[in-house]
Coordinates of C-alpha atoms and ligand atoms in Angstrom, one line a residue:
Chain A
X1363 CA 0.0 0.0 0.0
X1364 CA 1.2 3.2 -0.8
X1365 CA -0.7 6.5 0.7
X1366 CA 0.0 10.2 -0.3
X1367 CA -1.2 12.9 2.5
X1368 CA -2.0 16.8 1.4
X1369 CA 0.9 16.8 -1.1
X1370 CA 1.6 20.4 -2.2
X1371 CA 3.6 20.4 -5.5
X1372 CA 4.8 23.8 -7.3
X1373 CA 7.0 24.7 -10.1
X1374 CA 7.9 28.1 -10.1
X1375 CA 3.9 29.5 -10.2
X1376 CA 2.6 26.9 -11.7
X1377 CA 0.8 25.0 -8.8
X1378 CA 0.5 21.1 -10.3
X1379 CA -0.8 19.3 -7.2
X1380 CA -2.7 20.8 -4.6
X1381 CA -3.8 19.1 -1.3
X1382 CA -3.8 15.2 -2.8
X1383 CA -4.4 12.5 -0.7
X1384 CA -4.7 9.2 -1.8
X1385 CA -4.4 5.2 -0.9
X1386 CA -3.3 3.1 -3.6
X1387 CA -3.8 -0.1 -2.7
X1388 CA -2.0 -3.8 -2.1
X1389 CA -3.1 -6.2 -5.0
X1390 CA -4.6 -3.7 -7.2
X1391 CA -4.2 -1.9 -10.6
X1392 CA -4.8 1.6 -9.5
X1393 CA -5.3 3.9 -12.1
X1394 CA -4.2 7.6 -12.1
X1395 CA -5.9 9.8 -15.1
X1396 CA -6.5 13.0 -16.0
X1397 CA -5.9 15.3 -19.3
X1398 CA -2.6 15.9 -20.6
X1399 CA -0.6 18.4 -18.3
X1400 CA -2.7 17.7 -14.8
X1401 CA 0.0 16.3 -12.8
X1402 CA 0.2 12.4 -13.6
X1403 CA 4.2 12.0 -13.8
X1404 CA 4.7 14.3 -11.5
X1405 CA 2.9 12.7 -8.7
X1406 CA 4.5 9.3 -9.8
X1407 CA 8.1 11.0 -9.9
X1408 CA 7.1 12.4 -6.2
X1409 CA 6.6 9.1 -5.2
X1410 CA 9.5 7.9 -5.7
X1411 CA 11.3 11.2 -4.8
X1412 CA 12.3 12.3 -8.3
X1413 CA 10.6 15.4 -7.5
X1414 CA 11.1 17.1 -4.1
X1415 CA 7.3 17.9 -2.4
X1416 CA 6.4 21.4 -1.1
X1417 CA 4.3 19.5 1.8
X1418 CA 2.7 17.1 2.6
X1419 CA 4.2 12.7 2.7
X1420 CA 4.4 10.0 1.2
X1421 CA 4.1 6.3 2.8
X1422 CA 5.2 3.2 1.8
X1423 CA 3.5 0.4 3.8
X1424 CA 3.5 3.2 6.3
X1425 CA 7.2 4.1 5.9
X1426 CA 7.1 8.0 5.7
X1427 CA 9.8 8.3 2.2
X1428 CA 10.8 11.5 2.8
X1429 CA 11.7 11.6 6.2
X1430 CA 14.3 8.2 6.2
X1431 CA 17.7 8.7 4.8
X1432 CA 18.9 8.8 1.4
X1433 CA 20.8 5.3 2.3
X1434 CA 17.7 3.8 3.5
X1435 CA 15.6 5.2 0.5
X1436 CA 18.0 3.8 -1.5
X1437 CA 17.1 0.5 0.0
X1438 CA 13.4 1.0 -0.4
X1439 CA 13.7 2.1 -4.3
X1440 CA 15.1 -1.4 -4.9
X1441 CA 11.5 -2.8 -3.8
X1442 CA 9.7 0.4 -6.6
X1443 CA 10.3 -1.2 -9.7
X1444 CA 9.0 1.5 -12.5
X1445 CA 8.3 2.1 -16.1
X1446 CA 9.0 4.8 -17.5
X1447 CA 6.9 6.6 -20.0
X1448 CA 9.6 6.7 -23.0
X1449 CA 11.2 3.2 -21.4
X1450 CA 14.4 4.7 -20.2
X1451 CA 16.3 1.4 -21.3
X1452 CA 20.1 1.6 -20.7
X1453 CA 20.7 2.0 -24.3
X1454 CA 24.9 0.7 -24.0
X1455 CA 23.5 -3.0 -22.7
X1456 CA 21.5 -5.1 -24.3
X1457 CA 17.8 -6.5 -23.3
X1458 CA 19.7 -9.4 -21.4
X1459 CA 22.2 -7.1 -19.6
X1460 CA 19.6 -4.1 -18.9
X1461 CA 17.1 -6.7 -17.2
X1462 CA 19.8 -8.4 -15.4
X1463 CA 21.6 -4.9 -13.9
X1464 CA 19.7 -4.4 -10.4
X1465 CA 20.5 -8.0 -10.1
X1466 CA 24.4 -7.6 -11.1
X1467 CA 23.7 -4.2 -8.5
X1468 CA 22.5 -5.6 -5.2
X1469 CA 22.5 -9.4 -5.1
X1470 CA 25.3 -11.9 -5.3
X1471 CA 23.6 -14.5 -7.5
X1472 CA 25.9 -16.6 -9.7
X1473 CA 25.8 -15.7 -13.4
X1474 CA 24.2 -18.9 -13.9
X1475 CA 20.9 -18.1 -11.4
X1476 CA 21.2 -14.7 -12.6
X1477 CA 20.4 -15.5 -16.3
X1478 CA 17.9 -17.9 -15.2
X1479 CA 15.9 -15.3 -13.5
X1480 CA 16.5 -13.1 -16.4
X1481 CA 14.9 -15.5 -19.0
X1482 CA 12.2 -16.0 -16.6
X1483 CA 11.5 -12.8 -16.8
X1484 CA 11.8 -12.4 -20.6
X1485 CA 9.2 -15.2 -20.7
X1486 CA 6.8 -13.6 -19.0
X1487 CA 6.7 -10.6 -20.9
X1488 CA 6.6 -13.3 -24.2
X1489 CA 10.5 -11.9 -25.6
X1490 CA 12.2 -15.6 -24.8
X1491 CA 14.9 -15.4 -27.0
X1492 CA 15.5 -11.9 -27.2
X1493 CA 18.6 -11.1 -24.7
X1494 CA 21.1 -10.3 -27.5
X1495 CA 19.3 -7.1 -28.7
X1496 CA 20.3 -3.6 -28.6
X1497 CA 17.3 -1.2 -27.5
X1498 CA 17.9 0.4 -30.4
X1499 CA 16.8 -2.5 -32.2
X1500 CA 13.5 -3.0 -30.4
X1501 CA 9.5 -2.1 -31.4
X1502 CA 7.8 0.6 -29.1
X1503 CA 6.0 -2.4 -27.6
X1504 CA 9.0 -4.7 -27.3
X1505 CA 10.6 -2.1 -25.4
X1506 CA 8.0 -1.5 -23.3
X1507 CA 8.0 -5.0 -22.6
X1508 CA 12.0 -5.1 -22.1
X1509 CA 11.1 -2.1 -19.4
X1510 CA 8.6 -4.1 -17.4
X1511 CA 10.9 -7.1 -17.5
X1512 CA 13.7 -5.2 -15.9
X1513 CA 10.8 -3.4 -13.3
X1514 CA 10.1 -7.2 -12.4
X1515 CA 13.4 -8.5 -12.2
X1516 CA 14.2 -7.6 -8.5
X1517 CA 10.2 -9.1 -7.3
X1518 CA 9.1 -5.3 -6.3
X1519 CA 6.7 -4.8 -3.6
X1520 CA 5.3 -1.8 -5.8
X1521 CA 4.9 -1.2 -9.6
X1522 CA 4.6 2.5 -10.9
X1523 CA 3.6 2.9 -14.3
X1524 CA 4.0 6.0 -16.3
X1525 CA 1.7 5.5 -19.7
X1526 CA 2.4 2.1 -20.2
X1527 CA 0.6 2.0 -23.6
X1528 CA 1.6 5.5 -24.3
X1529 CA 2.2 5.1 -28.6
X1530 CA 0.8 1.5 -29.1
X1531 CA -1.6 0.3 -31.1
X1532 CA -5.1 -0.9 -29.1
X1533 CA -4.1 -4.8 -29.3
X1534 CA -0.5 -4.3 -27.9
X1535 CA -2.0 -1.8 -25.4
X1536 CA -3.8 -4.4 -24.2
X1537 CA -1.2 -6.8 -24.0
X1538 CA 0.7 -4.7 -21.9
X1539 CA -2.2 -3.4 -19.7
X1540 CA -3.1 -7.3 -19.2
X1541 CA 0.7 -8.3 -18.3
X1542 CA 0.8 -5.8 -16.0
X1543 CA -2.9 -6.5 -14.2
X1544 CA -1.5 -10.0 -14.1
X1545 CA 1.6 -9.3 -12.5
X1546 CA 0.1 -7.4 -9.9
X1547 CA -2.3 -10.2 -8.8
X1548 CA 0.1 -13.3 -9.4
X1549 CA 3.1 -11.2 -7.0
X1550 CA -0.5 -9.4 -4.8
X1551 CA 1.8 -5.9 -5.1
X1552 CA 0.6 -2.3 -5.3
X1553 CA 0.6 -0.7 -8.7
X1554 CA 0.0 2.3 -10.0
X1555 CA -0.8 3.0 -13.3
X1556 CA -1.0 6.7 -15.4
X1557 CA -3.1 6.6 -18.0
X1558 CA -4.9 8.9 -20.3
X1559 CA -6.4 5.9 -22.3
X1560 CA -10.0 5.2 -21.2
X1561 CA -9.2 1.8 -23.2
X1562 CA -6.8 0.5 -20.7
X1563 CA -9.2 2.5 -17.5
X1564 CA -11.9 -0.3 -18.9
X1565 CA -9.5 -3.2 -19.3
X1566 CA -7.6 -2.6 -15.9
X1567 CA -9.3 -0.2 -13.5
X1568 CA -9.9 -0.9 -9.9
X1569 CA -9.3 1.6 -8.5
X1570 CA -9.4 5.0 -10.2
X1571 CA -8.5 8.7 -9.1
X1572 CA -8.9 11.2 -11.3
X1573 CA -6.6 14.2 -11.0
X1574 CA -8.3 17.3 -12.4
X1575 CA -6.6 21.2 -11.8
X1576 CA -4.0 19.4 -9.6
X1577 CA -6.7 17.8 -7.0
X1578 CA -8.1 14.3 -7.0
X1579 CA -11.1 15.7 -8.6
X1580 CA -12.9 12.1 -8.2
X1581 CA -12.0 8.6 -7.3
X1582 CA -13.8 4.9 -7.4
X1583 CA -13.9 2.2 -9.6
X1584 CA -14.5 1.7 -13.1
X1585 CA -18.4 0.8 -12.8
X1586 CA -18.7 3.4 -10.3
X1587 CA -16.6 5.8 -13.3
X1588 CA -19.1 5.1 -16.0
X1589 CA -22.4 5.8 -13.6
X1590 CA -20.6 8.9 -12.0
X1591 CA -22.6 12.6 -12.4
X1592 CA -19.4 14.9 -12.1
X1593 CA -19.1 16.8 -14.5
X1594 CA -15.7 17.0 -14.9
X1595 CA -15.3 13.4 -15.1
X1596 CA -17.8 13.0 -18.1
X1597 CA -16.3 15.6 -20.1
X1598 CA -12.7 13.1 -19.8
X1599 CA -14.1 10.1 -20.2
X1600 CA -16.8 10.6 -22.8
X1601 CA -14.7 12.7 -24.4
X1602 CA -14.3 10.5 -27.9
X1603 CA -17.0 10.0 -30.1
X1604 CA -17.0 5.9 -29.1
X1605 CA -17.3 5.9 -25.7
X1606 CA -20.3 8.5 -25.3
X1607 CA -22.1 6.1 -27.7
X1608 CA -21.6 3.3 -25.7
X1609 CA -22.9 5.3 -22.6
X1610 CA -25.6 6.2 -24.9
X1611 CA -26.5 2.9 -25.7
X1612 CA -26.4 1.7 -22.0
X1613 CA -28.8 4.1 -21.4
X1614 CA -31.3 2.8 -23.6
X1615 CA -31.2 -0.6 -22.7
Chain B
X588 CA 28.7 36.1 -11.1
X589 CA 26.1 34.6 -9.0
X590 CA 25.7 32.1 -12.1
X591 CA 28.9 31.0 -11.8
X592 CA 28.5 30.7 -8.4
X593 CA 25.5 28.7 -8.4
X594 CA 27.1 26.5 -11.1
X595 CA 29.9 26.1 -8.4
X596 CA 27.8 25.2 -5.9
X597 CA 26.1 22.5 -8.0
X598 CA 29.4 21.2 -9.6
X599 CA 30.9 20.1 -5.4
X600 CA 27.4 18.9 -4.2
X601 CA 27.6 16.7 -8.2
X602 CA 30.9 15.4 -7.2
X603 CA 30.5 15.1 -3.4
X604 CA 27.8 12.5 -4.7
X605 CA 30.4 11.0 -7.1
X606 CA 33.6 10.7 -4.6
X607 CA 31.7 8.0 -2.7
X608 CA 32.9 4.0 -2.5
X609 CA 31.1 2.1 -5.2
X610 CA 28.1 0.0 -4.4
X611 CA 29.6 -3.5 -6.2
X612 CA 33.0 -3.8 -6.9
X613 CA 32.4 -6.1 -9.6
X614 CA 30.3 -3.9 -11.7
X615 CA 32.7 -0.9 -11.4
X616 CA 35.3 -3.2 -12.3
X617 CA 33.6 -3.7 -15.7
X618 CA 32.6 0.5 -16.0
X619 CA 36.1 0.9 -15.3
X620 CA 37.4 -0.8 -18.2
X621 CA 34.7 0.2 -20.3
X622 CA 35.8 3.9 -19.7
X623 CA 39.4 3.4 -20.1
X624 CA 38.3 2.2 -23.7
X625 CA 36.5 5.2 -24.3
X626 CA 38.0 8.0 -22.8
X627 CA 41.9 6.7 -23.4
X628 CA 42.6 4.0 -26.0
X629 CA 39.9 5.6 -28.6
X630 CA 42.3 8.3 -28.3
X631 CA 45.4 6.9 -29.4
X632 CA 45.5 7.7 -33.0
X633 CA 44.3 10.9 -32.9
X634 CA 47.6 11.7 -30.8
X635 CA 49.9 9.7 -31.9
X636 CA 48.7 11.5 -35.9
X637 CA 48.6 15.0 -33.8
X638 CA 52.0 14.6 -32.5
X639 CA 53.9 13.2 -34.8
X640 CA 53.4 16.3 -37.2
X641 CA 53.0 18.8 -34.8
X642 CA 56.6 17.6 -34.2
X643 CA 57.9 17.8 -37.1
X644 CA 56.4 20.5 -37.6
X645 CA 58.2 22.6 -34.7
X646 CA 61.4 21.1 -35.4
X647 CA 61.5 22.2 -39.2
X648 CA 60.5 25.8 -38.2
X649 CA 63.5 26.1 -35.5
X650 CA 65.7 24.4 -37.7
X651 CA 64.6 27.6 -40.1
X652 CA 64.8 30.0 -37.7
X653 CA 68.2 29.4 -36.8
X654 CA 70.0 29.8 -40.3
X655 CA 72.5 31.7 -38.6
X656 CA 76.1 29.3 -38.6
X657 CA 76.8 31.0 -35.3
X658 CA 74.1 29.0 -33.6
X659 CA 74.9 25.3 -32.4
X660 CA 72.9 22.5 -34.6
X661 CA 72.2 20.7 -31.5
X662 CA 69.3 23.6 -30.5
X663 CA 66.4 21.9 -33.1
X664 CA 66.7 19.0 -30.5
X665 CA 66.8 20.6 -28.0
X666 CA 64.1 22.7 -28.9
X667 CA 62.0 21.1 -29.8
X668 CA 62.5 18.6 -26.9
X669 CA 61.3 21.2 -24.5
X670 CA 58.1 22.8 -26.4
X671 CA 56.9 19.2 -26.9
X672 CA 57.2 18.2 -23.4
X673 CA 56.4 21.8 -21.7
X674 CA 54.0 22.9 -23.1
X675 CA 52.7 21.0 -26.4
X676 CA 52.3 17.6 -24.8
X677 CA 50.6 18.1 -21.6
X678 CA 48.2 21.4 -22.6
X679 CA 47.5 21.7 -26.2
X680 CA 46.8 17.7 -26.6
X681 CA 44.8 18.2 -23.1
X682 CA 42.9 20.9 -25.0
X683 CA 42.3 18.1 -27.7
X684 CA 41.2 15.6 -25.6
X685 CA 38.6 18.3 -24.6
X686 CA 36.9 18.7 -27.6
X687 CA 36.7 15.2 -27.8
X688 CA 36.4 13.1 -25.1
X689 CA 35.0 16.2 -23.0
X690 CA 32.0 16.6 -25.5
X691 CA 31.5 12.7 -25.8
X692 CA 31.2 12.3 -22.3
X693 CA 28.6 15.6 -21.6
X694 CA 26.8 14.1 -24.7
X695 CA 26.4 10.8 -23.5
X696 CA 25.7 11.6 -19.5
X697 CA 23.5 14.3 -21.1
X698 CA 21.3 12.0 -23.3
X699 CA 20.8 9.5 -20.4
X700 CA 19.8 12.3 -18.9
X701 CA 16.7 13.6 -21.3
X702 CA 15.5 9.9 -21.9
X703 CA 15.4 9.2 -18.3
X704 CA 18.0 6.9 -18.0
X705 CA 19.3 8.3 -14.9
X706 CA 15.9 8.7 -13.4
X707 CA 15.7 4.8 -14.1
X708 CA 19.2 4.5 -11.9
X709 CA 18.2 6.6 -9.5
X710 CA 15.5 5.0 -8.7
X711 CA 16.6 1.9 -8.4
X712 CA 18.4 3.0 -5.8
X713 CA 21.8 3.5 -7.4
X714 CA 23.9 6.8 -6.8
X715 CA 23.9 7.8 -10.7
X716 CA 26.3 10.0 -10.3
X717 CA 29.3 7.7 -8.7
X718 CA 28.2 5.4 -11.1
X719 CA 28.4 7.2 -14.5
X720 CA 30.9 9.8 -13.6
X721 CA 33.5 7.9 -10.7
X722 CA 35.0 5.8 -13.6
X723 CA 35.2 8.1 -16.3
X724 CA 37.1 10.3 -14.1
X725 CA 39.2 7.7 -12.7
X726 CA 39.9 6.3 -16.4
X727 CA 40.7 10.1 -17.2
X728 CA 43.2 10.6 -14.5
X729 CA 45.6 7.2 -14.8
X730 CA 45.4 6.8 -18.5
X731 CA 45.7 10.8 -20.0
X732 CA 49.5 10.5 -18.8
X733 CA 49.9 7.7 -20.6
X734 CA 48.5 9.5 -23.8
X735 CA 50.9 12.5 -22.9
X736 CA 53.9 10.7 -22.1
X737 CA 52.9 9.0 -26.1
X738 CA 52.3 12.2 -27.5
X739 CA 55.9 13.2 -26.1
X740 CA 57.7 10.2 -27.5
X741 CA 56.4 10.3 -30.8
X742 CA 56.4 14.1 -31.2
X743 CA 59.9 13.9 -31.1
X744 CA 60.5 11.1 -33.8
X745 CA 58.4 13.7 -35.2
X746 CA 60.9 16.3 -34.7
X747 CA 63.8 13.9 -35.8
X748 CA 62.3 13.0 -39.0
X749 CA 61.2 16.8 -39.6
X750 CA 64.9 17.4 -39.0
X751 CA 66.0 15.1 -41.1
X752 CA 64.1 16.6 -44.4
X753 CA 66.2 20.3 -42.6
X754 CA 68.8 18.7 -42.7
X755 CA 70.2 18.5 -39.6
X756 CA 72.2 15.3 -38.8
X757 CA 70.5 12.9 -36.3
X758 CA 73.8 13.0 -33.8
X759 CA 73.1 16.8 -33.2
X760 CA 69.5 16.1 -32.9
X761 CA 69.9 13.2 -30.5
X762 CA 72.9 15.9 -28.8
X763 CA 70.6 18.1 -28.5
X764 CA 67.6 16.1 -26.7
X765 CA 70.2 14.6 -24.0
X766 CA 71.5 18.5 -23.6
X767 CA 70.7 19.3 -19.9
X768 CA 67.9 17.4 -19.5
X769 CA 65.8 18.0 -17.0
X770 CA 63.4 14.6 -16.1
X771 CA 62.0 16.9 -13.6
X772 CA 60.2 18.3 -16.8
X773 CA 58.2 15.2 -17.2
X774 CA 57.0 15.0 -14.0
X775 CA 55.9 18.3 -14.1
X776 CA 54.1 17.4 -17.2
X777 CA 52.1 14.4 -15.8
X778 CA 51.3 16.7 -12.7
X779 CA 49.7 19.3 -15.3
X780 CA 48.0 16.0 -16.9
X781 CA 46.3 14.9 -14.3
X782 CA 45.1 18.0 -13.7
X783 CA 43.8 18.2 -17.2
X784 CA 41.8 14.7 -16.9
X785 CA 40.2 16.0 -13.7
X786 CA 39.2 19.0 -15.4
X787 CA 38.1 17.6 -18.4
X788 CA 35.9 14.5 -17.0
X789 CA 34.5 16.4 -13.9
X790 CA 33.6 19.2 -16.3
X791 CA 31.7 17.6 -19.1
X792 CA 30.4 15.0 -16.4
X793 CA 28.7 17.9 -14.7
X794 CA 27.4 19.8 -18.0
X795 CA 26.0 16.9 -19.4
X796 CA 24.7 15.3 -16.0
X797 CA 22.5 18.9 -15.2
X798 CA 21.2 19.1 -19.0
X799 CA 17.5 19.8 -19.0
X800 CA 15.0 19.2 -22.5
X801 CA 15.6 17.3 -24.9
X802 CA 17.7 16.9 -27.9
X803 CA 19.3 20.1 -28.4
X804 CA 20.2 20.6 -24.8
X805 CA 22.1 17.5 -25.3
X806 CA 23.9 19.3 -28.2
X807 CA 24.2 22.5 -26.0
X808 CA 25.6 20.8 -22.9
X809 CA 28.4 19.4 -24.8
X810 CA 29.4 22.1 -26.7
X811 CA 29.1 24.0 -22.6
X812 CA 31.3 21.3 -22.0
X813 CA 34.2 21.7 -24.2
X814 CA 34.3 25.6 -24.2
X815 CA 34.3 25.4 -20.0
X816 CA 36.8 23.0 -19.7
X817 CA 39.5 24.3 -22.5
X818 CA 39.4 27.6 -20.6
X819 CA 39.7 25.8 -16.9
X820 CA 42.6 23.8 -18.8
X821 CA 44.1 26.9 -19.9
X822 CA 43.7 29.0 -16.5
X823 CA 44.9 25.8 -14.7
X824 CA 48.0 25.5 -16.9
X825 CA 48.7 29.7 -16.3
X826 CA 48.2 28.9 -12.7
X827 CA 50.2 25.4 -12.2
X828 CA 52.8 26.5 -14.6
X829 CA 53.2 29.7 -12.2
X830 CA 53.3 26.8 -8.7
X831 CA 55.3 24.3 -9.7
X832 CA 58.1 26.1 -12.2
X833 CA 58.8 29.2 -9.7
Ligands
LIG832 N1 10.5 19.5 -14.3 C1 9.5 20.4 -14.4 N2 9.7 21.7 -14.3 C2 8.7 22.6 -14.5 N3 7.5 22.3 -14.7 C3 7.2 21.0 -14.8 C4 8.2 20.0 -14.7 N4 7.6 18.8 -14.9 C5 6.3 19.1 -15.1 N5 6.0 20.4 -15.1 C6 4.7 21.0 -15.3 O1 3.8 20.4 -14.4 C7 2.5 20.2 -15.1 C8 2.1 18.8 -15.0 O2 3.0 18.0 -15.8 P1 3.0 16.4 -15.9 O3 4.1 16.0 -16.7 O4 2.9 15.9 -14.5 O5 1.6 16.1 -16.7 P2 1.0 14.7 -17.1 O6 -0.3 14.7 -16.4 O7 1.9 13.6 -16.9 O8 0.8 15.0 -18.7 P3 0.9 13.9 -19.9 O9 -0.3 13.1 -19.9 O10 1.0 14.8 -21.1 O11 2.1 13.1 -19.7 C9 2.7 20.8 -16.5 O12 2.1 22.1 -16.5 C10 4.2 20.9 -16.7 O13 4.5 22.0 -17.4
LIG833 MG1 3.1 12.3 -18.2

């Protein structure tokens, strides 16, 4: 479980997050949406302190992050594992080498157990085979995939997501949305997913804030998202032309 | 002034983080080695191209400088011996290495900088800066005298064989390299090398490690980079030359 308490977060004038409080909880995908510019990656970079806050704290399992010291939130970032938006592969390794890093970094596995857990993880995100190429080399989707390998590799306690599907067609999307629902149920850790993509809010949503102005405007589920009367929240969801129909359609059945 | 200063302030709190012991041996073992490549043996043939004419070069200008009979042959060695190893060697191939290695390393610290690669190290929970930076200044520092004390060796076969088409005889060059030699030259040249290294790596490192955007600041950073560090290199050398040769 990860909880955020009145977090403040300006840059220069521009005030991004104001007063956001939020649990994001064990064994769930939750979803954090909002329009383009609201203050998704930065709450997921003050998470994991790659943004300083103005006020307010963040807890892991209760752990407040910003008041331990850098050694021991060095210790706690090897349980985050996170994806970023644009992959931010190691792009002088290879897949192989890039997944197996953290473990080269903090444990003293032989090469032998190290490549095993390596392939296993490759596996899972269906790239067996793969280890030998450059991320250069690599589809937006396979690198995606190559990022959430090496986010697994270590067995995190807690996944952040930063637009996992961001520039992916709908049926890779999905893939990736599914892998990473899975994940979070099969290892019962916390992750946190930004999305703007009502596609993936459908596939994976359980638990859902939606940050609007900088404030968690509206939070709930994704049945609870589609029956909702804020305003606010219907103009972002039903925003395209498919999904008002479909709410449309609902309605007259 | 007060940019300076706050770039000041940023550069010691940068390498403060980079001066710490590394987290796994093993791994900067392998960075290590990795940066020598870069940073020292891609290096190699540019100097060993650089010196060899620039030493030729100075020895067939002396050689036509002194046309006078009065003056003793032996001076084109001589010479030559001392502008290569005073001055040439250590600073102008230091200012070199600047343009070079000083932009590739702000260029590549500064792209894994824009495409969050450092982000991704960071929060792992590795100290990105001893990681990327420690071994590339380390490489810098023990392998750029190696480089120099090259340089030095060839730019003088460089001299001989410029000599050679000036005709002066290879006894009164070689008279004229052994005439009151001073090793203590050499050591003063390493000293102004490692100086150099520092200045180059730790420079670039922290241009391209604080770049913020995207491509162009990448391109910005390094060129940052190269200009900062060939006028520290030059300062330095005014500076050290004044310390250790008074
Ligand atoms: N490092 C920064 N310095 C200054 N302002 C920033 C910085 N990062 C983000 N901002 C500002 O914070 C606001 C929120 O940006 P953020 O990247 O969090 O949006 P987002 O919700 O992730 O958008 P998108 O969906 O487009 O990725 C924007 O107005 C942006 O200009
Ligand atoms: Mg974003």
């Amino acid at each position: 479980m990860i909880e955020v308490r009145n977090i403040e977060k300006h840059f220069g004038n521009n005030y991004v997050l104001k007063n956001v409080s939020f649990i994001f909880e064990k064994g769930k995908t939750n979803l954090i949406i909002g329009e383009s510019g609201s203050g998704k990656t930065t709450l997921i970079k003050i998470l994991i302190g790659l943004h300083k806050i103005d006020s307010g704290a963040v807890l892991f399992d209760g752990i407040n992050f910003n008041a331990i010291k850098t050694k021991e939130q060095r210790i706690l970032r090897q349980e985050i594992g996170m994806l970023f938006q644009a992959g931010a592969l190691y792009d002088s390794m290879t897949v192989e080498e890039n997944i197996m890093f953290p473990l080269s970094m903090f444990t003293d596995k032989t090469e032998e157990e190290k490549l095993n857990r390596v392939n296993f993880c490759l596996k899972r995100v269906n790239l067996e085979g793969k280890n030998n190429l450059l991320p250069a080399e690599l589809s937006g989707g396979m690198t995606k995939r190559v990022a959430i390998a090496r986010a697994i590799v270590m067995q995190p306690k807690y996944l952040l997501c930063d637009e996992p599907n961001s520039g992916l067609d709908p049926k890779t999307a999905i893939i990736i949305d599914n892998l990473i629902q899975e994940i979070t149920k099969e290892y019962n850790i916390t992750t946190i997913v930004n999305t703007h993509d009502m596609n993936s809010v459908m596939e994976i949503g359980e638990n859902i804030a939606f940050i609007n102005h900088g404030e968690i405007w509206w939070s709930g589920n994704k049945d609870e998202l589609l029956n909702s009367e804020n305003t606010e929240l219907n103009n972002f969801v039903f925003a395209s032309k498919l999904f008002k129909r479909l709410k449309q359609e609902d309605e007259k059945c | 002034m007060t940019k300076l200063l706050h770039h000041l302030g940023l550069y010691f709190i940068m390498m403060k983080k980079v001066i710490s012991i590394p987290e796994k041996w093993s791994v900067f073992r392998k960075q290590l080695v990795l940066e020598i490549e870069k940073v020292g043996l891609n290096s190699v043939g540019l100097v060993i191209i650089l010196s060899f004419f620039v030493g030729a070069v100075i020895s067939i200008q002396t050689a036509f400088n002194m046309s006078s009979p009065l003056l003793p042959s032996y001076l084109v060695g001589l010479a030559s011996r001392d502008s290569l190893i005073l001055e040439f060697s250590p600073t102008m191939i230091s200012l070199i290495l600047a343009g070079k290695v000083g932009s590739s390393i702000a260029s590549e610290i500064g792209s894994m900088r824009v495409t969050e690669q450092i982000d991704a190290l960071e929060i792992m929970g590795i100290n990105s800066a001893s990681f990327l930076i420690f071994p590339k200044i380390i490489a810098a520092i023990f392998f750029f005298p190696f480089l120099i004390i090259l340089s030095m060796g060839i730019g003088i076969i460089g001299a001989w064989v410029g000599g050679l088409s000036a005709d002066v005889a290879t006894a009164d060059f070689i008279g004229g390299l052994k005439y009151e030699f001073n090793p203590f030259y050499i050591t003063y040249a390493v000293i102004k090398t490692v100086f150099f290294a520092f200045i180059i790596s730790s420079v670039s490192a922290y241009y391209g490690y604080h770049t913020k955007g995207g491509a162009i600041a990448v391109g910005k950073s390094s060129t940052t980079a190269v200009v900062s560090s060939s006028i520290l290199i030059l300062l330095f050398n005014y500076l050290l030359t004044d310390i250790i040769l008074s």
